[in-house]
Short mmCIF file of C-alpha atoms in Angstrom, two decimals:
data_model
loop_
_atom_site.label_atom_id
_atom_site.label_comp_id
_atom_site.label_asym_id
_atom_site.label_seq_id
_atom_site.Cartn_x
_atom_site.Cartn_y
_atom_site.Cartn_z
CA MET A 1 -7.84 -57.08 42.25
CA LEU A 2 -9.12 -55.86 45.58
CA HIS A 3 -11.09 -52.66 44.99
CA SER A 4 -12.23 -52.25 48.55
CA LEU A 5 -12.21 -54.03 51.88
CA ASN A 6 -15.94 -54.68 51.54
CA PRO A 7 -16.91 -58.17 50.47
CA CYS A 8 -18.32 -58.81 47.01
CA GLN A 9 -20.90 -56.03 46.51
CA GLN A 10 -23.25 -55.59 43.59
CA GLN A 11 -22.38 -53.07 40.92
CA ASN A 12 -24.53 -49.96 40.61
CA GLY A 13 -27.83 -50.49 38.83
CA GLY A 14 -28.48 -53.99 40.15
CA PHE A 15 -29.19 -57.06 38.05
CA CYS A 16 -29.55 -56.33 34.34
CA PHE A 17 -32.64 -58.01 32.94
CA GLU A 18 -31.74 -57.23 29.31
CA ASN A 19 -30.72 -60.82 28.63
CA SER A 20 -34.03 -62.13 29.95
CA ARG A 21 -35.86 -60.05 27.37
CA ARG A 22 -33.45 -61.15 24.62
CA ASN A 23 -33.90 -64.80 25.58
CA ALA A 24 -37.68 -64.54 25.42
CA VAL A 25 -37.47 -63.08 21.90
CA LEU A 26 -34.93 -65.70 20.80
CA GLU A 27 -37.05 -68.51 22.18
CA SER A 28 -40.17 -67.42 20.33
CA SER A 29 -38.24 -67.06 17.07
CA LEU A 30 -36.53 -70.46 17.58
CA LEU A 31 -39.93 -72.10 18.05
CA GLU A 32 -40.80 -71.09 14.49
CA GLU A 33 -37.81 -73.11 13.24
CA THR A 34 -38.83 -76.06 15.50
CA CYS A 35 -35.62 -75.76 17.44
CA LYS A 36 -35.28 -75.71 21.22
CA ALA A 37 -33.25 -73.18 23.15
CA PRO A 38 -30.61 -74.68 25.47
CA SER A 39 -32.00 -75.00 28.97
CA ALA A 40 -30.17 -74.29 32.18
CA ARG A 41 -29.16 -77.55 33.79
CA LYS A 42 -31.26 -78.08 36.91
CA THR A 43 -30.24 -80.34 39.71
CA GLY A 44 -33.69 -81.94 40.12
CA THR A 45 -32.55 -82.96 43.50
CA THR A 46 -33.07 -84.30 46.95
CA ILE A 47 -31.13 -82.50 49.64
CA ALA A 48 -31.69 -82.84 53.37
CA GLY A 49 -30.22 -81.83 56.67
CA MET A 50 -30.83 -82.43 60.34
CA VAL A 51 -29.48 -81.34 63.70
CA TYR A 52 -28.43 -84.19 65.98
CA LYS A 53 -26.83 -84.44 69.43
CA ASP A 54 -23.33 -83.24 68.54
CA GLY A 55 -23.89 -81.21 65.37
CA VAL A 56 -25.39 -81.33 61.91
CA VAL A 57 -25.73 -84.04 59.23
CA LEU A 58 -26.24 -82.89 55.62
CA GLY A 59 -27.17 -85.23 52.79
CA ALA A 60 -27.68 -85.04 49.03
CA ASP A 61 -28.23 -87.27 46.02
CA THR A 62 -25.80 -87.04 43.07
CA ARG A 63 -27.87 -86.77 39.89
CA ALA A 64 -27.85 -83.68 37.66
CA THR A 65 -30.47 -83.57 34.90
CA ASP A 66 -30.80 -81.70 31.62
CA ASP A 67 -34.57 -81.90 31.05
CA MET A 68 -35.11 -85.67 30.82
CA VAL A 69 -31.47 -86.74 30.38
CA VAL A 70 -29.06 -87.39 33.22
CA ALA A 71 -26.21 -84.98 32.58
CA ASP A 72 -24.02 -86.04 35.51
CA LYS A 73 -24.38 -89.33 37.42
CA ASN A 74 -22.11 -88.35 40.26
CA CYS A 75 -22.14 -84.61 40.80
CA MET A 76 -21.32 -83.00 44.14
CA LYS A 77 -24.12 -80.99 45.69
CA ILE A 78 -22.60 -80.40 49.11
CA HIS A 79 -20.39 -77.31 48.91
CA TYR A 80 -17.80 -75.87 51.26
CA ILE A 81 -18.51 -72.43 52.73
CA ALA A 82 -16.29 -72.31 55.82
CA PRO A 83 -14.29 -74.89 57.83
CA LYS A 84 -17.40 -75.92 59.78
CA ILE A 85 -20.18 -74.63 57.54
CA TYR A 86 -21.34 -76.55 54.48
CA CYS A 87 -24.17 -75.96 52.09
CA CYS A 88 -26.37 -78.22 49.91
CA GLY A 89 -27.60 -76.66 46.68
CA ALA A 90 -30.72 -77.44 44.62
CA GLY A 91 -32.36 -75.70 41.68
CA VAL A 92 -30.35 -74.37 38.76
CA ALA A 93 -26.90 -75.98 39.08
CA ALA A 94 -24.90 -72.95 37.93
CA ASP A 95 -26.76 -70.54 40.22
CA ALA A 96 -26.32 -72.79 43.25
CA GLU A 97 -22.62 -73.24 42.46
CA MET A 98 -21.95 -69.51 42.00
CA ALA A 99 -24.00 -68.47 45.03
CA THR A 100 -22.09 -70.83 47.30
CA GLN A 101 -18.72 -69.81 45.89
CA ILE A 102 -19.53 -66.12 46.43
CA MET A 103 -20.59 -66.93 50.01
CA ALA A 104 -17.36 -68.84 50.64
CA SER A 105 -15.32 -65.83 49.49
CA ASN A 106 -17.39 -63.37 51.51
CA VAL A 107 -17.08 -65.50 54.62
CA GLU A 108 -13.30 -65.62 54.29
CA LEU A 109 -13.14 -61.82 53.90
CA HIS A 110 -15.47 -61.38 56.86
CA MET A 111 -13.25 -63.64 58.97
CA LEU A 112 -10.22 -61.55 58.07
CA ASN A 113 -12.06 -58.29 58.78
CA THR A 114 -13.49 -59.34 62.14
CA GLY A 115 -10.90 -61.87 63.30
CA ARG A 116 -13.70 -64.25 64.33
CA PRO A 117 -14.84 -67.63 63.06
CA PRO A 118 -18.06 -67.29 61.04
CA LEU A 119 -21.60 -67.84 62.30
CA VAL A 120 -24.08 -69.92 60.31
CA ALA A 121 -26.56 -67.05 60.76
CA MET A 122 -24.13 -64.71 59.01
CA VAL A 123 -23.83 -66.96 55.97
CA THR A 124 -27.62 -67.29 55.82
CA ARG A 125 -28.15 -63.55 56.05
CA GLN A 126 -25.70 -62.73 53.25
CA LEU A 127 -27.09 -65.49 51.06
CA LYS A 128 -30.69 -64.43 51.53
CA GLN A 129 -29.92 -60.76 50.97
CA MET A 130 -28.17 -61.63 47.70
CA LEU A 131 -31.00 -63.88 46.51
CA PHE A 132 -33.63 -61.28 47.44
CA ARG A 133 -31.74 -58.67 45.45
CA TYR A 134 -32.02 -60.93 42.36
CA GLN A 135 -35.79 -61.30 42.97
CA GLY A 136 -35.88 -65.05 42.30
CA HIS A 137 -33.98 -64.94 38.99
CA MET A 138 -31.11 -66.73 40.70
CA GLY A 139 -32.80 -70.10 40.94
CA SER A 140 -30.91 -71.70 43.77
CA SER A 141 -32.52 -73.28 46.84
CA VAL A 142 -29.99 -73.94 49.52
CA ILE A 143 -29.69 -75.71 52.86
CA VAL A 144 -26.98 -74.16 55.03
CA GLY A 145 -25.78 -76.17 58.01
CA GLY A 146 -22.87 -75.91 60.37
CA VAL A 147 -21.44 -75.54 63.82
CA ASP A 148 -20.27 -72.22 65.23
CA VAL A 149 -19.53 -70.76 68.67
CA THR A 150 -23.26 -70.64 69.47
CA GLY A 151 -23.92 -74.28 68.55
CA ALA A 152 -25.24 -76.31 65.63
CA HIS A 153 -27.68 -74.63 63.26
CA LEU A 154 -29.59 -75.49 60.09
CA TYR A 155 -31.22 -72.99 57.72
CA SER A 156 -32.98 -73.26 54.36
CA VAL A 157 -32.96 -70.37 51.89
CA TYR A 158 -35.37 -70.20 48.95
CA PRO A 159 -34.65 -68.56 45.55
CA HIS A 160 -36.74 -65.48 46.35
CA GLY A 161 -34.82 -64.87 49.53
CA SER A 162 -36.98 -66.26 52.33
CA TYR A 163 -35.42 -68.46 54.99
CA ASP A 164 -36.52 -70.94 57.65
CA LYS A 165 -34.66 -72.19 60.70
CA LEU A 166 -35.66 -75.73 61.62
CA PRO A 167 -34.26 -78.91 63.23
CA PHE A 168 -34.70 -80.87 59.98
CA LEU A 169 -35.10 -79.70 56.40
CA THR A 170 -35.46 -81.05 52.89
CA MET A 171 -35.40 -79.25 49.55
CA GLY A 172 -35.41 -79.96 45.82
CA SER A 173 -37.82 -81.96 43.69
CA GLY A 174 -37.50 -84.96 46.03
CA ALA A 175 -38.21 -82.90 49.15
CA ALA A 176 -41.72 -84.27 49.65
CA ALA A 177 -40.45 -87.87 49.56
CA ALA A 178 -37.55 -87.12 51.92
CA VAL A 179 -39.50 -85.06 54.46
CA SER A 180 -41.95 -87.92 54.99
CA VAL A 181 -39.06 -90.04 56.33
CA PHE A 182 -38.04 -87.23 58.69
CA GLU A 183 -41.60 -86.62 59.87
CA ASP A 184 -41.89 -90.28 60.80
CA ARG A 185 -38.57 -90.92 62.54
CA PHE A 186 -36.95 -87.65 63.60
CA LYS A 187 -36.32 -87.11 67.30
CA PRO A 188 -34.30 -84.28 68.89
CA ASN A 189 -30.74 -85.15 70.10
CA MET A 190 -30.30 -88.37 68.11
CA GLU A 191 -27.03 -90.32 68.18
CA LEU A 192 -24.59 -90.08 65.26
CA GLU A 193 -25.19 -93.48 63.66
CA GLU A 194 -28.95 -93.16 63.97
CA ALA A 195 -28.81 -89.67 62.46
CA LYS A 196 -26.65 -90.79 59.53
CA GLN A 197 -29.03 -93.68 58.86
CA LEU A 198 -32.04 -91.34 58.97
CA VAL A 199 -30.55 -88.85 56.51
CA ARG A 200 -29.45 -91.70 54.27
CA ASP A 201 -32.99 -93.08 54.30
CA ALA A 202 -34.49 -89.68 53.55
CA ILE A 203 -32.23 -89.18 50.53
CA ALA A 204 -32.90 -92.76 49.42
CA ALA A 205 -36.62 -92.00 49.51
CA GLY A 206 -35.93 -89.12 47.14
CA ILE A 207 -33.72 -91.27 44.91
CA PHE A 208 -36.35 -94.00 44.54
CA CYS A 209 -39.53 -91.94 44.54
CA ASP A 210 -38.49 -88.88 42.53
CA LEU A 211 -37.47 -89.01 38.87
CA GLY A 212 -35.24 -85.96 39.19
CA SER A 213 -33.04 -87.53 41.87
CA GLY A 214 -30.87 -90.62 41.69
CA SER A 215 -27.45 -92.29 41.89
CA ASN A 216 -25.62 -92.15 45.21
CA VAL A 217 -26.08 -90.63 48.67
CA ASP A 218 -23.45 -88.12 49.85
CA LEU A 219 -23.32 -87.26 53.54
CA CYS A 220 -21.51 -84.54 55.45
CA VAL A 221 -21.24 -84.72 59.24
CA ILE A 222 -20.25 -81.46 60.96
CA THR A 223 -19.38 -81.31 64.65
CA GLU A 224 -17.39 -79.14 67.01
CA ALA A 225 -14.39 -81.41 66.38
CA GLY A 226 -14.49 -81.08 62.59
CA VAL A 227 -16.07 -82.27 59.38
CA GLN A 228 -16.47 -85.76 57.96
CA PHE A 229 -17.29 -85.61 54.25
CA LEU A 230 -18.66 -89.01 53.22
CA ARG A 231 -18.76 -88.93 49.42
CA GLY A 232 -20.65 -91.91 48.11
CA TYR A 233 -21.76 -92.99 51.60
CA ASP A 234 -24.35 -95.27 50.07
CA LYS A 235 -24.97 -96.49 46.54
CA PRO A 236 -28.50 -97.87 46.60
CA THR A 237 -28.72 -97.93 42.80
CA ALA A 238 -25.54 -99.88 42.11
CA LYS A 239 -25.91 -102.58 39.43
CA GLY A 240 -26.26 -106.05 40.85
CA GLN A 241 -24.24 -109.06 39.66
CA ARG A 242 -26.03 -111.32 37.19
CA MET B 1 -39.81 -58.93 35.66
CA ARG B 2 -40.82 -62.10 37.45
CA ILE B 3 -42.94 -63.04 34.42
CA PHE B 4 -39.89 -63.29 32.10
CA GLY B 5 -38.16 -65.65 34.49
CA GLN B 6 -41.07 -68.05 34.60
CA GLN B 7 -41.46 -68.17 30.83
CA ILE B 8 -37.81 -68.93 30.31
CA SER B 9 -37.31 -71.81 32.78
CA ILE B 10 -38.20 -74.78 30.64
CA ASN B 11 -41.25 -76.53 32.04
CA ASN B 12 -39.33 -79.53 33.26
CA ASP B 13 -41.68 -82.37 34.13
CA LEU B 14 -39.11 -83.76 36.56
CA VAL B 15 -39.26 -80.64 38.69
CA PRO B 16 -42.62 -80.14 40.41
CA ASP B 17 -44.42 -76.80 40.18
CA TRP B 18 -44.00 -75.90 43.76
CA THR B 19 -40.19 -75.75 43.49
CA ARG B 20 -40.64 -72.78 41.21
CA GLU B 21 -43.37 -71.02 43.15
CA GLU B 22 -42.54 -68.22 45.45
CA VAL B 23 -42.80 -69.02 49.13
CA SER B 24 -45.84 -67.32 50.63
CA THR B 25 -47.18 -67.00 54.12
CA GLY B 26 -50.82 -67.57 53.07
CA THR B 27 -51.84 -66.78 56.56
CA THR B 28 -54.12 -65.68 59.28
CA ILE B 29 -52.77 -62.94 61.53
CA MET B 30 -54.51 -60.90 64.19
CA ALA B 31 -53.80 -58.13 66.67
CA VAL B 32 -55.99 -56.68 69.44
CA GLU B 33 -55.46 -53.68 71.72
CA TYR B 34 -56.39 -53.77 75.39
CA ASP B 35 -55.88 -51.27 78.17
CA GLY B 36 -52.19 -51.69 78.98
CA GLY B 37 -50.95 -53.56 75.94
CA VAL B 38 -51.66 -55.64 72.86
CA VAL B 39 -52.23 -59.29 72.04
CA ILE B 40 -50.97 -60.62 68.71
CA GLY B 41 -51.44 -64.01 67.14
CA ALA B 42 -50.70 -65.94 63.94
CA ASP B 43 -50.92 -69.42 62.46
CA SER B 44 -47.70 -71.23 61.48
CA ARG B 45 -48.02 -72.42 57.88
CA THR B 46 -45.71 -71.34 55.02
CA THR B 47 -46.57 -72.68 51.57
CA THR B 48 -44.88 -72.92 48.16
CA GLY B 49 -47.86 -73.60 45.92
CA ALA B 50 -49.52 -76.66 47.41
CA TYR B 51 -46.53 -77.85 49.46
CA ILE B 52 -46.08 -76.75 53.05
CA ALA B 53 -42.49 -75.56 53.27
CA ASN B 54 -42.59 -74.88 57.03
CA ARG B 55 -45.36 -76.06 59.34
CA VAL B 56 -44.05 -74.32 62.47
CA THR B 57 -43.23 -70.84 61.14
CA ASP B 58 -42.92 -67.92 63.50
CA LYS B 59 -44.76 -65.06 61.83
CA LEU B 60 -44.57 -62.82 64.90
CA THR B 61 -41.32 -61.02 64.24
CA ARG B 62 -39.55 -58.87 66.80
CA ILE B 63 -38.79 -55.38 65.52
CA HIS B 64 -37.83 -53.91 68.89
CA ASP B 65 -38.10 -54.90 72.56
CA LYS B 66 -41.81 -54.03 72.77
CA ILE B 67 -42.73 -53.75 69.10
CA TYR B 68 -43.61 -56.80 67.03
CA CYS B 69 -45.04 -57.27 63.55
CA CYS B 70 -47.27 -59.98 62.10
CA ARG B 71 -46.29 -60.92 58.55
CA SER B 72 -48.51 -62.08 55.69
CA GLY B 73 -47.93 -62.26 51.93
CA SER B 74 -44.62 -63.18 50.35
CA ALA B 75 -42.23 -64.69 52.90
CA ALA B 76 -39.15 -63.24 51.19
CA ASP B 77 -40.61 -59.72 50.91
CA THR B 78 -41.88 -59.57 54.50
CA GLN B 79 -38.66 -61.00 55.98
CA ALA B 80 -36.60 -58.48 54.02
CA ILE B 81 -38.82 -55.52 54.99
CA ALA B 82 -38.87 -56.56 58.67
CA GLU B 83 -35.08 -56.78 58.68
CA VAL B 84 -34.72 -53.32 57.12
CA VAL B 85 -37.24 -51.76 59.54
CA SER B 86 -35.56 -53.45 62.57
CA TYR B 87 -32.28 -51.88 61.52
CA GLN B 88 -33.79 -48.43 60.91
CA LEU B 89 -35.74 -48.49 64.18
CA GLY B 90 -32.77 -49.74 66.19
CA PHE B 91 -30.62 -46.93 64.81
CA HIS B 92 -33.37 -44.36 65.49
CA SER B 93 -33.80 -45.63 69.05
CA ILE B 94 -30.07 -45.27 69.74
CA GLU B 95 -30.17 -41.72 68.37
CA LEU B 96 -33.10 -40.79 70.63
CA ASP B 97 -31.66 -42.73 73.57
CA GLU B 98 -35.14 -43.95 74.47
CA PRO B 99 -37.46 -46.77 73.37
CA PRO B 100 -39.08 -46.03 69.99
CA LEU B 101 -42.79 -45.38 69.42
CA VAL B 102 -45.03 -47.97 67.78
CA GLU B 103 -46.24 -45.26 65.43
CA THR B 104 -42.65 -44.72 64.25
CA ALA B 105 -42.23 -48.41 63.49
CA ALA B 106 -45.53 -48.45 61.62
CA ASN B 107 -44.48 -45.44 59.57
CA LEU B 108 -41.18 -47.10 58.66
CA PHE B 109 -43.11 -50.13 57.42
CA ARG B 110 -45.47 -47.90 55.50
CA ALA B 111 -42.59 -46.01 53.89
CA SER B 112 -41.05 -49.21 52.45
CA CYS B 113 -44.37 -50.84 51.55
CA TYR B 114 -45.69 -47.75 49.76
CA ARG B 115 -42.51 -46.82 47.90
CA TYR B 116 -42.04 -50.31 46.49
CA ARG B 117 -45.73 -51.17 46.27
CA GLU B 118 -45.44 -52.47 42.67
CA GLU B 119 -42.66 -54.90 43.52
CA LEU B 120 -43.77 -56.09 46.94
CA MET B 121 -46.51 -58.33 48.21
CA ALA B 122 -46.67 -57.72 51.94
CA GLY B 123 -49.54 -57.30 54.39
CA ILE B 124 -48.28 -56.41 57.86
CA LEU B 125 -49.78 -55.71 61.28
CA VAL B 126 -47.52 -53.63 63.55
CA ALA B 127 -48.32 -53.90 67.25
CA GLY B 128 -46.61 -52.97 70.48
CA TRP B 129 -46.51 -50.89 73.62
CA ASP B 130 -44.89 -47.52 74.25
CA ARG B 131 -45.07 -44.99 77.08
CA ARG B 132 -46.88 -42.31 75.11
CA LYS B 133 -49.99 -44.11 73.87
CA GLY B 134 -49.85 -47.54 75.53
CA GLY B 135 -50.90 -50.55 73.46
CA GLN B 136 -51.40 -49.82 69.75
CA VAL B 137 -52.18 -51.80 66.60
CA TYR B 138 -51.43 -50.39 63.16
CA CYS B 139 -52.47 -52.04 59.90
CA VAL B 140 -50.19 -51.76 56.82
CA PRO B 141 -51.94 -53.79 54.11
CA ILE B 142 -50.81 -54.48 50.52
CA GLY B 143 -50.44 -51.12 48.79
CA GLY B 144 -48.94 -49.32 51.75
CA MET B 145 -51.85 -47.75 53.63
CA LEU B 146 -51.38 -46.97 57.32
CA VAL B 147 -54.25 -46.91 59.76
CA ARG B 148 -54.56 -47.47 63.50
CA GLN B 149 -57.28 -49.91 64.55
CA PRO B 150 -58.27 -51.33 67.95
CA VAL B 151 -58.48 -54.79 66.39
CA ALA B 152 -57.11 -55.97 63.05
CA VAL B 153 -56.96 -59.24 61.12
CA GLY B 154 -54.96 -60.01 58.00
CA GLY B 155 -53.87 -62.69 55.58
CA SER B 156 -55.82 -65.08 53.38
CA GLY B 157 -57.65 -66.62 56.35
CA SER B 158 -58.91 -63.30 57.68
CA THR B 159 -61.84 -63.26 55.25
CA TYR B 160 -63.36 -66.19 57.10
CA VAL B 161 -63.42 -64.45 60.48
CA TYR B 162 -64.67 -60.94 59.75
CA GLY B 163 -68.16 -61.96 60.88
CA PHE B 164 -66.79 -63.55 64.04
CA MET B 165 -64.78 -60.42 64.84
CA ASP B 166 -67.66 -58.04 64.20
CA SER B 167 -69.97 -59.96 66.49
CA ASN B 168 -67.55 -60.90 69.27
CA TYR B 169 -65.23 -57.93 69.71
CA LYS B 170 -66.25 -55.25 72.21
CA PRO B 171 -64.07 -52.38 73.38
CA GLY B 172 -62.83 -52.73 76.97
CA LEU B 173 -61.73 -56.36 76.95
CA ASN B 174 -58.94 -57.40 79.32
CA LYS B 175 -55.81 -59.35 78.40
CA ASP B 176 -57.21 -62.84 78.97
CA GLN B 177 -60.36 -62.09 77.02
CA CYS B 178 -58.22 -60.80 74.15
CA LEU B 179 -56.14 -63.97 74.20
CA GLU B 180 -59.28 -66.09 74.12
CA LEU B 181 -60.76 -64.05 71.28
CA THR B 182 -57.56 -64.30 69.25
CA THR B 183 -57.25 -68.04 69.82
CA SER B 184 -60.85 -68.66 68.77
CA ALA B 185 -60.65 -66.47 65.68
CA LEU B 186 -57.38 -68.01 64.49
CA SER B 187 -58.69 -71.48 65.14
CA LEU B 188 -61.82 -70.85 63.05
CA ALA B 189 -59.77 -69.37 60.21
CA MET B 190 -57.27 -72.23 60.24
CA GLU B 191 -60.14 -74.69 60.03
CA ARG B 192 -61.52 -73.12 56.85
CA ASP B 193 -58.49 -71.67 55.04
CA GLY B 194 -56.21 -74.18 53.30
CA SER B 195 -53.26 -71.82 53.44
CA SER B 196 -53.46 -71.45 57.23
CA GLY B 197 -52.75 -74.15 59.77
CA GLY B 198 -50.24 -75.74 62.09
CA VAL B 199 -50.00 -74.23 65.56
CA ILE B 200 -51.19 -70.90 66.97
CA ARG B 201 -48.44 -68.57 68.12
CA LEU B 202 -49.51 -65.87 70.57
CA ALA B 203 -47.73 -63.00 72.21
CA SER B 204 -48.88 -60.33 74.63
CA ILE B 205 -46.89 -57.09 74.84
CA SER B 206 -47.22 -54.68 77.75
CA GLU B 207 -45.12 -52.48 80.01
CA GLU B 208 -43.84 -55.58 81.81
CA GLY B 209 -42.50 -57.09 78.60
CA VAL B 210 -43.36 -59.73 76.03
CA GLU B 211 -44.98 -63.04 76.92
CA ARG B 212 -45.02 -65.68 74.18
CA ARG B 213 -46.92 -68.91 74.00
CA VAL B 214 -47.77 -71.68 71.54
CA ILE B 215 -51.03 -73.59 71.23
CA LEU B 216 -50.40 -76.95 69.56
CA GLY B 217 -52.70 -78.46 66.96
CA ASN B 218 -54.40 -80.91 69.30
CA GLN B 219 -55.07 -78.21 71.91
CA LEU B 220 -56.94 -75.86 69.55
CA PRO B 221 -60.51 -74.98 70.58
CA LYS B 222 -63.02 -77.10 68.71
CA PHE B 223 -66.15 -75.53 67.34
CA SER B 224 -67.80 -78.14 65.16
CA THR B 225 -69.12 -81.42 66.48
CA HIS B 226 -68.72 -83.32 63.20
#
């Protein structure tokens, strides 16, 4: 039900931390019975993005972990926000999913209110203001990339609400492995195939060198003309034939 | 409140520590007044724990045409405060129908930093030029104090250059001397402080406008011979 024309706004009083306190008490009492509390599923992840000649290439691995067990071998970490703005999510899976869905709704409402296609900067600003309001309790790290009327842009937003605007970015537990590939081979204004190969290699570095990342490489190429979502672009960990 | 969150997230060995740390601009920032304007400078390193999240950060944030701030402390907190103050100052300037005063901007920073002092971790230098008092530097450290100083340093790397500042700063320097002083001080701090590094970003603000420049890592002044 539409209560107002304003996009999704917080209720009065802000985030309620009552459950955090309850969880801490529950956890300490569970420990006495040698039982573990259920943990939020984290996408120990490698996500990456880069700006190339005609737009933006986003990449992600597809493993979701529950502590040391792989909960999902082929999950989708690249989320839709707007027709030419997509978002990779790392951190707590549920938080990343909800944050991006809220952004997608807000962007649609904003488009209807203003009659203009959305700017990547607008998505970033709303996302960071929401995450700052939750003071880091919403554990989602996000790479927002897309093409708008001002060009191709790439932003990263951290759980506490800080953001960076850079030509190439990596996040998640495999970020260190992936960024080393970018630092070595990134050049401004690369061609499409070269850019896709570079992002694929960066994610592969995360898949092989980080325990929290694995399975396949998903790519998303965004240009002025449109979006090419390449699910399962590469499967470097496919079982070989005996 | 932050403490509860960290106890609850299960210490997952697969996820390295720095993904859970807050992003901080462990920093060196500096601002100097001269007759006719100000010179401001900062390093460019943003860290999450021991990982460098951004090695080319711009910590010199525009608040208004001729008022900038240098940010140190928590990246999220300082970005949020700077955004709020930019909005408030922009609105105020439209109401007055004239460019705002640096002192006004500094007071807006102080108001936010003092009111939410328990929740925030932000050390800010506000610097700019206005018609009434010319070039001014105001220091708003953690806790929300406000004081005007002819020269100010801040951030984790500032501790390494207090001696250099005390011995090398004299009142009455001109713009180029200020730029040289800032470059040298930042370079020395970046050499010694692990949380500072990357490139040096400089800006000089005067009646003519804002002039920005970058000094890359290999062009930094060298002081030691070994």
